[in-house]
């Protein structure tokens, strides 16, 4: 059963455009992580959010955790070809802090 | 600091043959994970070890997949016999704490093609 839904599944944009990727669930998470995976590599952690309403910024990337801790978003400003990759969200349920639930990912292509 | 090491990077086998993948986690990381990743999708947890004990193997197809972590360090994942649907990238990851809030460090993966 897929409990973390990511949208869109695929995204192809031009360099300089802005984009937002969403991660949604019907369940409450105690924390949520965002990873980026480049072709031929393993995923690399971008950020962990733990507090409802939390906003974290990493250069041109802005991450937000929903107030109810059921959803999260990743916004990229002025996308660059180096942002190309698979963006994955992974959440931990409240009450089971050892199990990480993964989304299917958003495949982003930024064209020069 | 050395990262998670995996081998082989690529393996092509015929269906019904066997294959083994090896993983050396980051030194000092107590928790080791094996994930299966179909092209373009998120990782699916196969098994999670805490030191040399199994924490979660609920999604491991135990009739054909096995994994061990001797002495709480290196780990081996074996598939026998392989099926066409086993074609995927097998990712090994390790973490310090084993809690879901901790960072997972992934290896580059072992890409398996079953013909």
mmCIF file with all atom_site columns, C-alpha atoms in Angstrom:
data_model
loop_
_atom_site.group_PDB
_atom_site.id
_atom_site.type_symbol
_atom_site.label_atom_id
_atom_site.label_alt_id
_atom_site.label_comp_id
_atom_site.label_asym_id
_atom_site.label_entity_id
_atom_site.label_seq_id
_atom_site.pdbx_PDB_ins_code
_atom_site.Cartn_x
_atom_site.Cartn_y
_atom_site.Cartn_z
_atom_site.occupancy
_atom_site.B_iso_or_equiv
_atom_site.pdbx_formal_charge
_atom_site.auth_seq_id
_atom_site.auth_comp_id
_atom_site.auth_asym_id
_atom_site.auth_atom_id
_atom_site.pdbx_PDB_model_num
ATOM 1   C CA . UNK A 1 1   ? 0.000  0.000   0.000   1.00 0.00 ? 1   UNK A CA 1
ATOM 2   C CA . UNK A 1 2   ? 1.441  3.366   -1.087  1.00 0.00 ? 2   UNK A CA 1
ATOM 3   C CA . UNK A 1 3   ? 0.916  5.759   1.805   1.00 0.00 ? 3   UNK A CA 1
ATOM 4   C CA . UNK A 1 4   ? 2.994  8.710   0.636   1.00 0.00 ? 4   UNK A CA 1
ATOM 5   C CA . UNK A 1 5   ? 1.864  10.278  -2.620  1.00 0.00 ? 5   UNK A CA 1
ATOM 6   C CA . UNK A 1 6   ? 4.173  12.513  -4.584  1.00 0.00 ? 6   UNK A CA 1
ATOM 7   C CA . UNK A 1 7   ? 3.122  14.816  -7.393  1.00 0.00 ? 7   UNK A CA 1
ATOM 8   C CA . UNK A 1 8   ? 3.804  15.422  -10.114 1.00 0.00 ? 8   UNK A CA 1
ATOM 9   C CA . UNK A 1 9   ? 5.410  12.115  -11.063 1.00 0.00 ? 9   UNK A CA 1
ATOM 10  C CA . UNK A 1 10  ? 7.350  13.716  -13.933 1.00 0.00 ? 10  UNK A CA 1
ATOM 11  C CA . UNK A 1 11  ? 8.322  17.319  -14.565 1.00 0.00 ? 11  UNK A CA 1
ATOM 12  C CA . UNK A 1 12  ? 10.291 18.794  -17.462 1.00 0.00 ? 12  UNK A CA 1
ATOM 13  C CA . UNK A 1 13  ? 11.016 22.523  -17.342 1.00 0.00 ? 13  UNK A CA 1
ATOM 14  C CA . UNK A 1 14  ? 13.365 25.111  -18.774 1.00 0.00 ? 14  UNK A CA 1
ATOM 15  C CA . UNK A 1 15  ? 16.291 26.567  -16.892 1.00 0.00 ? 15  UNK A CA 1
ATOM 16  C CA . UNK A 1 16  ? 15.232 29.562  -14.815 1.00 0.00 ? 16  UNK A CA 1
ATOM 17  C CA . UNK A 1 17  ? 11.670 28.410  -14.143 1.00 0.00 ? 17  UNK A CA 1
ATOM 18  C CA . UNK A 1 18  ? 10.225 27.820  -10.689 1.00 0.00 ? 18  UNK A CA 1
ATOM 19  C CA . UNK A 1 19  ? 8.587  24.574  -9.598  1.00 0.00 ? 19  UNK A CA 1
ATOM 20  C CA . UNK A 1 20  ? 6.908  22.930  -6.634  1.00 0.00 ? 20  UNK A CA 1
ATOM 21  C CA . UNK A 1 21  ? 6.815  19.242  -5.768  1.00 0.00 ? 21  UNK A CA 1
ATOM 22  C CA . UNK A 1 22  ? 4.277  17.857  -3.313  1.00 0.00 ? 22  UNK A CA 1
ATOM 23  C CA . UNK A 1 23  ? 4.296  14.991  -0.853  1.00 0.00 ? 23  UNK A CA 1
ATOM 24  C CA . UNK A 1 24  ? 0.931  14.073  0.692   1.00 0.00 ? 24  UNK A CA 1
ATOM 25  C CA . UNK A 1 25  ? -0.456 11.508  3.104   1.00 0.00 ? 25  UNK A CA 1
ATOM 26  C CA . UNK A 1 26  ? -3.634 10.864  5.054   1.00 0.00 ? 26  UNK A CA 1
ATOM 27  C CA . UNK A 1 27  ? -1.522 9.968   8.084   1.00 0.00 ? 27  UNK A CA 1
ATOM 28  C CA . UNK A 1 28  ? 0.383  12.142  10.528  1.00 0.00 ? 28  UNK A CA 1
ATOM 29  C CA . UNK A 1 29  ? 4.148  11.959  10.375  1.00 0.00 ? 29  UNK A CA 1
ATOM 30  C CA . UNK A 1 30  ? 6.515  12.764  13.206  1.00 0.00 ? 30  UNK A CA 1
ATOM 31  C CA . UNK A 1 31  ? 9.144  13.818  10.688  1.00 0.00 ? 31  UNK A CA 1
ATOM 32  C CA . UNK A 1 32  ? 9.705  13.927  6.966   1.00 0.00 ? 32  UNK A CA 1
ATOM 33  C CA . UNK A 1 33  ? 12.844 13.823  4.882   1.00 0.00 ? 33  UNK A CA 1
ATOM 34  C CA . UNK A 1 34  ? 13.573 14.921  1.316   1.00 0.00 ? 34  UNK A CA 1
ATOM 35  C CA . UNK A 1 35  ? 16.248 13.172  -0.734  1.00 0.00 ? 35  UNK A CA 1
ATOM 36  C CA . UNK A 1 36  ? 17.608 13.818  -4.238  1.00 0.00 ? 36  UNK A CA 1
ATOM 37  C CA . UNK A 1 37  ? 18.907 10.978  -6.374  1.00 0.00 ? 37  UNK A CA 1
ATOM 38  C CA . UNK A 1 38  ? 20.998 11.522  -9.487  1.00 0.00 ? 38  UNK A CA 1
ATOM 39  C CA . UNK A 1 39  ? 21.268 8.821   -12.189 1.00 0.00 ? 39  UNK A CA 1
ATOM 40  C CA . UNK A 1 40  ? 23.561 5.988   -11.164 1.00 0.00 ? 40  UNK A CA 1
ATOM 41  C CA . UNK A 1 41  ? 23.827 7.220   -7.593  1.00 0.00 ? 41  UNK A CA 1
ATOM 42  C CA . UNK A 1 42  ? 22.105 6.557   -4.293  1.00 0.00 ? 42  UNK A CA 1
ATOM 43  C CA . UNK A 1 43  ? 19.710 9.123   -2.750  1.00 0.00 ? 43  UNK A CA 1
ATOM 44  C CA . UNK A 1 44  ? 21.282 11.968  -0.774  1.00 0.00 ? 44  UNK A CA 1
ATOM 45  C CA . UNK A 1 45  ? 19.510 13.683  2.095   1.00 0.00 ? 45  UNK A CA 1
ATOM 46  C CA . UNK A 1 46  ? 18.516 17.310  1.458   1.00 0.00 ? 46  UNK A CA 1
ATOM 47  C CA . UNK A 1 47  ? 16.574 18.153  4.609   1.00 0.00 ? 47  UNK A CA 1
ATOM 48  C CA . UNK A 1 48  ? 14.619 16.765  7.566   1.00 0.00 ? 48  UNK A CA 1
ATOM 49  C CA . UNK A 1 49  ? 11.532 18.605  8.858   1.00 0.00 ? 49  UNK A CA 1
ATOM 50  C CA . UNK A 1 50  ? 10.005 17.738  12.213  1.00 0.00 ? 50  UNK A CA 1
ATOM 51  C CA . UNK A 1 51  ? 7.737  20.604  13.326  1.00 0.00 ? 51  UNK A CA 1
ATOM 52  C CA . UNK A 1 52  ? 4.313  21.347  11.826  1.00 0.00 ? 52  UNK A CA 1
ATOM 53  C CA . UNK A 1 53  ? 4.484  24.546  9.763   1.00 0.00 ? 53  UNK A CA 1
ATOM 54  C CA . UNK A 1 54  ? 8.266  24.406  9.638   1.00 0.00 ? 54  UNK A CA 1
ATOM 55  C CA . UNK A 1 55  ? 9.992  26.056  6.679   1.00 0.00 ? 55  UNK A CA 1
ATOM 56  C CA . UNK A 1 56  ? 13.616 25.323  5.793   1.00 0.00 ? 56  UNK A CA 1
ATOM 57  C CA . UNK A 1 57  ? 15.682 26.876  3.049   1.00 0.00 ? 57  UNK A CA 1
ATOM 58  C CA . UNK A 1 58  ? 18.673 25.369  1.282   1.00 0.00 ? 58  UNK A CA 1
ATOM 59  C CA . UNK A 1 59  ? 19.965 27.921  -1.245  1.00 0.00 ? 59  UNK A CA 1
ATOM 60  C CA . UNK A 1 60  ? 17.271 27.947  -3.976  1.00 0.00 ? 60  UNK A CA 1
ATOM 61  C CA . UNK A 1 61  ? 15.283 25.118  -2.376  1.00 0.00 ? 61  UNK A CA 1
ATOM 62  C CA . UNK A 1 62  ? 12.488 25.824  0.133   1.00 0.00 ? 62  UNK A CA 1
ATOM 63  C CA . UNK A 1 63  ? 10.945 22.977  2.116   1.00 0.00 ? 63  UNK A CA 1
ATOM 64  C CA . UNK A 1 64  ? 7.708  23.233  4.069   1.00 0.00 ? 64  UNK A CA 1
ATOM 65  C CA . UNK A 1 65  ? 6.056  20.799  6.472   1.00 0.00 ? 65  UNK A CA 1
ATOM 66  C CA . UNK A 1 66  ? 2.284  21.156  6.709   1.00 0.00 ? 66  UNK A CA 1
ATOM 67  C CA . UNK A 1 67  ? 0.701  22.408  9.935   1.00 0.00 ? 67  UNK A CA 1
ATOM 68  C CA . UNK A 1 68  ? -0.989 19.039  10.457  1.00 0.00 ? 68  UNK A CA 1
ATOM 69  C CA . UNK A 1 69  ? 2.217  17.169  9.539   1.00 0.00 ? 69  UNK A CA 1
ATOM 70  C CA . UNK A 1 70  ? 0.427  15.232  6.791   1.00 0.00 ? 70  UNK A CA 1
ATOM 71  C CA . UNK A 1 71  ? 2.024  16.931  3.807   1.00 0.00 ? 71  UNK A CA 1
ATOM 72  C CA . UNK A 1 72  ? 5.161  18.658  2.638   1.00 0.00 ? 72  UNK A CA 1
ATOM 73  C CA . UNK A 1 73  ? 6.318  20.649  -0.341  1.00 0.00 ? 73  UNK A CA 1
ATOM 74  C CA . UNK A 1 74  ? 9.600  21.410  -2.050  1.00 0.00 ? 74  UNK A CA 1
ATOM 75  C CA . UNK A 1 75  ? 9.869  24.626  -4.036  1.00 0.00 ? 75  UNK A CA 1
ATOM 76  C CA . UNK A 1 76  ? 12.806 25.307  -6.339  1.00 0.00 ? 76  UNK A CA 1
ATOM 77  C CA . UNK A 1 77  ? 13.434 28.858  -7.514  1.00 0.00 ? 77  UNK A CA 1
ATOM 78  C CA . UNK A 1 78  ? 15.199 29.525  -10.814 1.00 0.00 ? 78  UNK A CA 1
ATOM 79  C CA . UNK A 1 79  ? 15.865 25.869  -11.571 1.00 0.00 ? 79  UNK A CA 1
ATOM 80  C CA . UNK A 1 80  ? 19.220 24.896  -13.044 1.00 0.00 ? 80  UNK A CA 1
ATOM 81  C CA . UNK A 1 81  ? 20.259 21.795  -15.031 1.00 0.00 ? 81  UNK A CA 1
ATOM 82  C CA . UNK A 1 82  ? 22.146 20.627  -11.947 1.00 0.00 ? 82  UNK A CA 1
ATOM 83  C CA . UNK A 1 83  ? 18.802 20.272  -10.155 1.00 0.00 ? 83  UNK A CA 1
ATOM 84  C CA . UNK A 1 84  ? 17.877 17.404  -12.484 1.00 0.00 ? 84  UNK A CA 1
ATOM 85  C CA . UNK A 1 85  ? 17.179 14.182  -10.613 1.00 0.00 ? 85  UNK A CA 1
ATOM 86  C CA . UNK A 1 86  ? 14.647 12.094  -8.726  1.00 0.00 ? 86  UNK A CA 1
ATOM 87  C CA . UNK A 1 87  ? 13.228 13.854  -5.663  1.00 0.00 ? 87  UNK A CA 1
ATOM 88  C CA . UNK A 1 88  ? 12.022 11.493  -2.949  1.00 0.00 ? 88  UNK A CA 1
ATOM 89  C CA . UNK A 1 89  ? 10.134 12.198  0.245   1.00 0.00 ? 89  UNK A CA 1
ATOM 90  C CA . UNK A 1 90  ? 10.239 9.760   3.141   1.00 0.00 ? 90  UNK A CA 1
ATOM 91  C CA . UNK A 1 91  ? 8.239  10.013  6.354   1.00 0.00 ? 91  UNK A CA 1
ATOM 92  C CA . UNK A 1 92  ? 8.266  8.470   9.794   1.00 0.00 ? 92  UNK A CA 1
ATOM 93  C CA . UNK A 1 93  ? 4.943  7.736   11.452  1.00 0.00 ? 93  UNK A CA 1
ATOM 94  C CA . UNK A 1 94  ? 4.301  9.079   14.903  1.00 0.00 ? 94  UNK A CA 1
ATOM 95  C CA . UNK A 1 95  ? 4.652  6.130   17.249  1.00 0.00 ? 95  UNK A CA 1
ATOM 96  C CA . UNK A 1 96  ? 6.965  4.088   15.002  1.00 0.00 ? 96  UNK A CA 1
ATOM 97  C CA . UNK A 1 97  ? 10.187 5.973   14.705  1.00 0.00 ? 97  UNK A CA 1
ATOM 98  C CA . UNK A 1 98  ? 12.093 3.078   13.140  1.00 0.00 ? 98  UNK A CA 1
ATOM 99  C CA . UNK A 1 99  ? 10.067 2.683   9.946   1.00 0.00 ? 99  UNK A CA 1
ATOM 100 C CA . UNK A 1 100 ? 10.576 5.083   7.049   1.00 0.00 ? 100 UNK A CA 1
ATOM 101 C CA . UNK A 1 101 ? 7.813  5.243   4.412   1.00 0.00 ? 101 UNK A CA 1
ATOM 102 C CA . UNK A 1 102 ? 8.975  6.296   0.938   1.00 0.00 ? 102 UNK A CA 1
ATOM 103 C CA . UNK A 1 103 ? 7.116  8.077   -1.825  1.00 0.00 ? 103 UNK A CA 1
ATOM 104 C CA . UNK A 1 104 ? 7.473  7.007   -5.462  1.00 0.00 ? 104 UNK A CA 1
ATOM 105 C CA . UNK A 1 105 ? 9.398  10.160  -6.326  1.00 0.00 ? 105 UNK A CA 1
ATOM 106 C CA . UNK A 1 106 ? 9.210  13.077  -8.724  1.00 0.00 ? 106 UNK A CA 1
ATOM 107 C CA . UNK A 1 107 ? 11.515 12.868  -11.713 1.00 0.00 ? 107 UNK A CA 1
ATOM 108 C CA . UNK A 1 108 ? 12.690 16.393  -12.609 1.00 0.00 ? 108 UNK A CA 1
ATOM 109 C CA . UNK A 1 109 ? 14.447 17.356  -15.834 1.00 0.00 ? 109 UNK A CA 1
ATOM 110 C CA . UNK A 1 110 ? 15.744 20.914  -16.169 1.00 0.00 ? 110 UNK A CA 1
ATOM 111 C CA . UNK A 1 111 ? 16.628 21.732  -19.750 1.00 0.00 ? 111 UNK A CA 1
ATOM 112 C CA . UNK A 1 112 ? 19.290 24.342  -20.562 1.00 0.00 ? 112 UNK A CA 1
ATOM 113 C CA . UNK B 2 1   ? 35.136 9.551   5.728   1.00 0.00 ? 1   UNK B CA 1
ATOM 114 C CA . UNK B 2 2   ? 34.533 6.599   3.414   1.00 0.00 ? 2   UNK B CA 1
ATOM 115 C CA . UNK B 2 3   ? 30.980 6.137   2.205   1.00 0.00 ? 3   UNK B CA 1
ATOM 116 C CA . UNK B 2 4   ? 28.856 3.017   1.854   1.00 0.00 ? 4   UNK B CA 1
ATOM 117 C CA . UNK B 2 5   ? 30.583 0.585   -0.482  1.00 0.00 ? 5   UNK B CA 1
ATOM 118 C CA . UNK B 2 6   ? 28.668 -1.867  -2.666  1.00 0.00 ? 6   UNK B CA 1
ATOM 119 C CA . UNK B 2 7   ? 29.685 -4.489  -5.183  1.00 0.00 ? 7   UNK B CA 1
ATOM 120 C CA . UNK B 2 8   ? 29.271 -5.456  -7.898  1.00 0.00 ? 8   UNK B CA 1
ATOM 121 C CA . UNK B 2 9   ? 27.967 -2.285  -9.597  1.00 0.00 ? 9   UNK B CA 1
ATOM 122 C CA . UNK B 2 10  ? 26.391 -4.266  -12.426 1.00 0.00 ? 10  UNK B CA 1
ATOM 123 C CA . UNK B 2 11  ? 25.321 -7.883  -12.808 1.00 0.00 ? 11  UNK B CA 1
ATOM 124 C CA . UNK B 2 12  ? 23.545 -9.656  -15.653 1.00 0.00 ? 12  UNK B CA 1
ATOM 125 C CA . UNK B 2 13  ? 22.232 -13.172 -15.075 1.00 0.00 ? 13  UNK B CA 1
ATOM 126 C CA . UNK B 2 14  ? 19.754 -15.586 -16.580 1.00 0.00 ? 14  UNK B CA 1
ATOM 127 C CA . UNK B 2 15  ? 16.503 -16.321 -14.758 1.00 0.00 ? 15  UNK B CA 1
ATOM 128 C CA . UNK B 2 16  ? 16.771 -19.129 -12.209 1.00 0.00 ? 16  UNK B CA 1
ATOM 129 C CA . UNK B 2 17  ? 20.446 -18.339 -11.597 1.00 0.00 ? 17  UNK B CA 1
ATOM 130 C CA . UNK B 2 18  ? 21.698 -16.989 -8.282  1.00 0.00 ? 18  UNK B CA 1
ATOM 131 C CA . UNK B 2 19  ? 23.409 -13.705 -7.422  1.00 0.00 ? 19  UNK B CA 1
ATOM 132 C CA . UNK B 2 20  ? 24.933 -12.110 -4.344  1.00 0.00 ? 20  UNK B CA 1
ATOM 133 C CA . UNK B 2 21  ? 25.489 -8.466  -3.486  1.00 0.00 ? 21  UNK B CA 1
ATOM 134 C CA . UNK B 2 22  ? 27.885 -7.180  -0.869  1.00 0.00 ? 22  UNK B CA 1
ATOM 135 C CA . UNK B 2 23  ? 27.709 -4.030  1.263   1.00 0.00 ? 23  UNK B CA 1
ATOM 136 C CA . UNK B 2 24  ? 30.207 -2.406  3.616   1.00 0.00 ? 24  UNK B CA 1
ATOM 137 C CA . UNK B 2 25  ? 28.490 0.355   5.632   1.00 0.00 ? 25  UNK B CA 1
ATOM 138 C CA . UNK B 2 26  ? 30.064 3.479   7.058   1.00 0.00 ? 26  UNK B CA 1
ATOM 139 C CA . UNK B 2 27  ? 32.230 2.614   10.050  1.00 0.00 ? 27  UNK B CA 1
ATOM 140 C CA . UNK B 2 28  ? 30.324 2.900   13.305  1.00 0.00 ? 28  UNK B CA 1
ATOM 141 C CA . UNK B 2 29  ? 26.850 2.823   11.745  1.00 0.00 ? 29  UNK B CA 1
ATOM 142 C CA . UNK B 2 30  ? 24.767 0.306   13.674  1.00 0.00 ? 30  UNK B CA 1
ATOM 143 C CA . UNK B 2 31  ? 21.864 0.141   11.243  1.00 0.00 ? 31  UNK B CA 1
ATOM 144 C CA . UNK B 2 32  ? 22.070 -1.300  7.743   1.00 0.00 ? 32  UNK B CA 1
ATOM 145 C CA . UNK B 2 33  ? 19.309 -1.388  5.138   1.00 0.00 ? 33  UNK B CA 1
ATOM 146 C CA . UNK B 2 34  ? 18.820 -3.186  1.844   1.00 0.00 ? 34  UNK B CA 1
ATOM 147 C CA . UNK B 2 35  ? 16.418 -1.528  -0.584  1.00 0.00 ? 35  UNK B CA 1
ATOM 148 C CA . UNK B 2 36  ? 15.116 -2.583  -3.991  1.00 0.00 ? 36  UNK B CA 1
ATOM 149 C CA . UNK B 2 37  ? 14.525 0.248   -6.462  1.00 0.00 ? 37  UNK B CA 1
ATOM 150 C CA . UNK B 2 38  ? 12.709 -0.211  -9.751  1.00 0.00 ? 38  UNK B CA 1
ATOM 151 C CA . UNK B 2 39  ? 13.783 2.334   -12.379 1.00 0.00 ? 39  UNK B CA 1
ATOM 152 C CA . UNK B 2 40  ? 12.348 5.787   -11.656 1.00 0.00 ? 40  UNK B CA 1
ATOM 153 C CA . UNK B 2 41  ? 10.534 4.737   -8.460  1.00 0.00 ? 41  UNK B CA 1
ATOM 154 C CA . UNK B 2 42  ? 11.136 5.134   -4.766  1.00 0.00 ? 42  UNK B CA 1
ATOM 155 C CA . UNK B 2 43  ? 13.122 2.558   -2.803  1.00 0.00 ? 43  UNK B CA 1
ATOM 156 C CA . UNK B 2 44  ? 11.332 -0.438  -1.280  1.00 0.00 ? 44  UNK B CA 1
ATOM 157 C CA . UNK B 2 45  ? 12.775 -1.711  1.995   1.00 0.00 ? 45  UNK B CA 1
ATOM 158 C CA . UNK B 2 46  ? 13.773 -5.372  1.849   1.00 0.00 ? 46  UNK B CA 1
ATOM 159 C CA . UNK B 2 47  ? 15.467 -5.766  5.211   1.00 0.00 ? 47  UNK B CA 1
ATOM 160 C CA . UNK B 2 48  ? 16.772 -3.644  8.081   1.00 0.00 ? 48  UNK B CA 1
ATOM 161 C CA . UNK B 2 49  ? 19.496 -4.781  10.476  1.00 0.00 ? 49  UNK B CA 1
ATOM 162 C CA . UNK B 2 50  ? 20.344 -3.271  13.845  1.00 0.00 ? 50  UNK B CA 1
ATOM 163 C CA . UNK B 2 51  ? 23.898 -4.469  14.476  1.00 0.00 ? 51  UNK B CA 1
ATOM 164 C CA . UNK B 2 52  ? 23.569 -8.125  13.393  1.00 0.00 ? 52  UNK B CA 1
ATOM 165 C CA . UNK B 2 53  ? 19.906 -8.545  14.350  1.00 0.00 ? 53  UNK B CA 1
ATOM 166 C CA . UNK B 2 54  ? 16.953 -8.189  11.964  1.00 0.00 ? 54  UNK B CA 1
ATOM 167 C CA . UNK B 2 55  ? 14.597 -5.288  12.756  1.00 0.00 ? 55  UNK B CA 1
ATOM 168 C CA . UNK B 2 56  ? 12.280 -5.524  9.745   1.00 0.00 ? 56  UNK B CA 1
ATOM 169 C CA . UNK B 2 57  ? 12.167 -8.074  6.923   1.00 0.00 ? 57  UNK B CA 1
ATOM 170 C CA . UNK B 2 58  ? 8.421  -7.964  6.286   1.00 0.00 ? 58  UNK B CA 1
ATOM 171 C CA . UNK B 2 59  ? 8.839  -7.172  2.563   1.00 0.00 ? 59  UNK B CA 1
ATOM 172 C CA . UNK B 2 60  ? 11.661 -9.609  1.865   1.00 0.00 ? 60  UNK B CA 1
ATOM 173 C CA . UNK B 2 61  ? 10.522 -12.446 -0.461  1.00 0.00 ? 61  UNK B CA 1
ATOM 174 C CA . UNK B 2 62  ? 11.950 -15.101 1.789   1.00 0.00 ? 62  UNK B CA 1
ATOM 175 C CA . UNK B 2 63  ? 11.406 -17.960 -0.650  1.00 0.00 ? 63  UNK B CA 1
ATOM 176 C CA . UNK B 2 64  ? 14.163 -16.543 -2.867  1.00 0.00 ? 64  UNK B CA 1
ATOM 177 C CA . UNK B 2 65  ? 15.886 -13.688 -1.033  1.00 0.00 ? 65  UNK B CA 1
ATOM 178 C CA . UNK B 2 66  ? 18.177 -13.987 1.962   1.00 0.00 ? 66  UNK B CA 1
ATOM 179 C CA . UNK B 2 67  ? 20.420 -11.554 3.758   1.00 0.00 ? 67  UNK B CA 1
ATOM 180 C CA . UNK B 2 68  ? 22.910 -11.717 6.557   1.00 0.00 ? 68  UNK B CA 1
ATOM 181 C CA . UNK B 2 69  ? 25.062 -9.285  8.463   1.00 0.00 ? 69  UNK B CA 1
ATOM 182 C CA . UNK B 2 70  ? 27.953 -11.100 10.035  1.00 0.00 ? 70  UNK B CA 1
ATOM 183 C CA . UNK B 2 71  ? 29.557 -9.514  13.104  1.00 0.00 ? 71  UNK B CA 1
ATOM 184 C CA . UNK B 2 72  ? 27.339 -6.450  12.676  1.00 0.00 ? 72  UNK B CA 1
ATOM 185 C CA . UNK B 2 73  ? 29.452 -4.929  9.912   1.00 0.00 ? 73  UNK B CA 1
ATOM 186 C CA . UNK B 2 74  ? 29.384 -6.153  6.282   1.00 0.00 ? 74  UNK B CA 1
ATOM 187 C CA . UNK B 2 75  ? 26.233 -7.565  4.766   1.00 0.00 ? 75  UNK B CA 1
ATOM 188 C CA . UNK B 2 76  ? 25.360 -9.855  1.872   1.00 0.00 ? 76  UNK B CA 1
ATOM 189 C CA . UNK B 2 77  ? 22.063 -10.032 -0.008  1.00 0.00 ? 77  UNK B CA 1
ATOM 190 C CA . UNK B 2 78  ? 21.425 -13.180 -2.045  1.00 0.00 ? 78  UNK B CA 1
ATOM 191 C CA . UNK B 2 79  ? 18.780 -14.016 -4.627  1.00 0.00 ? 79  UNK B CA 1
ATOM 192 C CA . UNK B 2 80  ? 18.241 -17.657 -5.559  1.00 0.00 ? 80  UNK B CA 1
ATOM 193 C CA . UNK B 2 81  ? 16.656 -18.392 -7.967  1.00 0.00 ? 81  UNK B CA 1
ATOM 194 C CA . UNK B 2 82  ? 16.288 -15.050 -9.732  1.00 0.00 ? 82  UNK B CA 1
ATOM 195 C CA . UNK B 2 83  ? 13.150 -14.068 -11.617 1.00 0.00 ? 83  UNK B CA 1
ATOM 196 C CA . UNK B 2 84  ? 12.705 -11.506 -14.386 1.00 0.00 ? 84  UNK B CA 1
ATOM 197 C CA . UNK B 2 85  ? 10.896 -9.151  -11.995 1.00 0.00 ? 85  UNK B CA 1
ATOM 198 C CA . UNK B 2 86  ? 13.985 -9.017  -9.766  1.00 0.00 ? 86  UNK B CA 1
ATOM 199 C CA . UNK B 2 87  ? 15.637 -6.711  -12.318 1.00 0.00 ? 87  UNK B CA 1
ATOM 200 C CA . UNK B 2 88  ? 16.258 -3.557  -10.294 1.00 0.00 ? 88  UNK B CA 1
ATOM 201 C CA . UNK B 2 89  ? 18.890 -1.563  -8.462  1.00 0.00 ? 89  UNK B CA 1
ATOM 202 C CA . UNK B 2 90  ? 19.713 -2.922  -5.014  1.00 0.00 ? 90  UNK B CA 1
ATOM 203 C CA . UNK B 2 91  ? 20.680 -0.112  -2.677  1.00 0.00 ? 91  UNK B CA 1
ATOM 204 C CA . UNK B 2 92  ? 22.464 -0.531  0.619   1.00 0.00 ? 92  UNK B CA 1
ATOM 205 C CA . UNK B 2 93  ? 22.220 2.238   3.208   1.00 0.00 ? 93  UNK B CA 1
ATOM 206 C CA . UNK B 2 94  ? 23.465 2.749   6.725   1.00 0.00 ? 94  UNK B CA 1
ATOM 207 C CA . UNK B 2 95  ? 22.648 5.104   9.561   1.00 0.00 ? 95  UNK B CA 1
ATOM 208 C CA . UNK B 2 96  ? 23.990 5.891   12.991  1.00 0.00 ? 96  UNK B CA 1
ATOM 209 C CA . UNK B 2 97  ? 20.805 5.641   15.015  1.00 0.00 ? 97  UNK B CA 1
ATOM 210 C CA . UNK B 2 98  ? 18.365 3.422   13.150  1.00 0.00 ? 98  UNK B CA 1
ATOM 211 C CA . UNK B 2 99  ? 15.530 5.826   13.891  1.00 0.00 ? 99  UNK B CA 1
ATOM 212 C CA . UNK B 2 100 ? 13.523 7.168   10.972  1.00 0.00 ? 100 UNK B CA 1
ATOM 213 C CA . UNK B 2 101 ? 14.576 10.728  11.739  1.00 0.00 ? 101 UNK B CA 1
ATOM 214 C CA . UNK B 2 102 ? 18.224 9.917   11.230  1.00 0.00 ? 102 UNK B CA 1
ATOM 215 C CA . UNK B 2 103 ? 20.018 10.434  7.925   1.00 0.00 ? 103 UNK B CA 1
ATOM 216 C CA . UNK B 2 104 ? 20.427 7.426   5.691   1.00 0.00 ? 104 UNK B CA 1
ATOM 217 C CA . UNK B 2 105 ? 23.678 7.217   3.740   1.00 0.00 ? 105 UNK B CA 1
ATOM 218 C CA . UNK B 2 106 ? 23.309 5.233   0.533   1.00 0.00 ? 106 UNK B CA 1
ATOM 219 C CA . UNK B 2 107 ? 25.801 3.386   -1.610  1.00 0.00 ? 107 UNK B CA 1
ATOM 220 C CA . UNK B 2 108 ? 25.815 3.735   -5.399  1.00 0.00 ? 108 UNK B CA 1
ATOM 221 C CA . UNK B 2 109 ? 23.760 0.574   -5.772  1.00 0.00 ? 109 UNK B CA 1
ATOM 222 C CA . UNK B 2 110 ? 24.086 -2.723  -7.614  1.00 0.00 ? 110 UNK B CA 1
ATOM 223 C CA . UNK B 2 111 ? 22.142 -2.865  -10.864 1.00 0.00 ? 111 UNK B CA 1
ATOM 224 C CA . UNK B 2 112 ? 20.764 -6.346  -11.596 1.00 0.00 ? 112 UNK B CA 1
ATOM 225 C CA . UNK B 2 113 ? 19.438 -7.400  -14.985 1.00 0.00 ? 113 UNK B CA 1
ATOM 226 C CA . UNK B 2 114 ? 17.718 -10.781 -15.185 1.00 0.00 ? 114 UNK B CA 1
ATOM 227 C CA . UNK B 2 115 ? 17.313 -12.156 -18.722 1.00 0.00 ? 115 UNK B CA 1
#
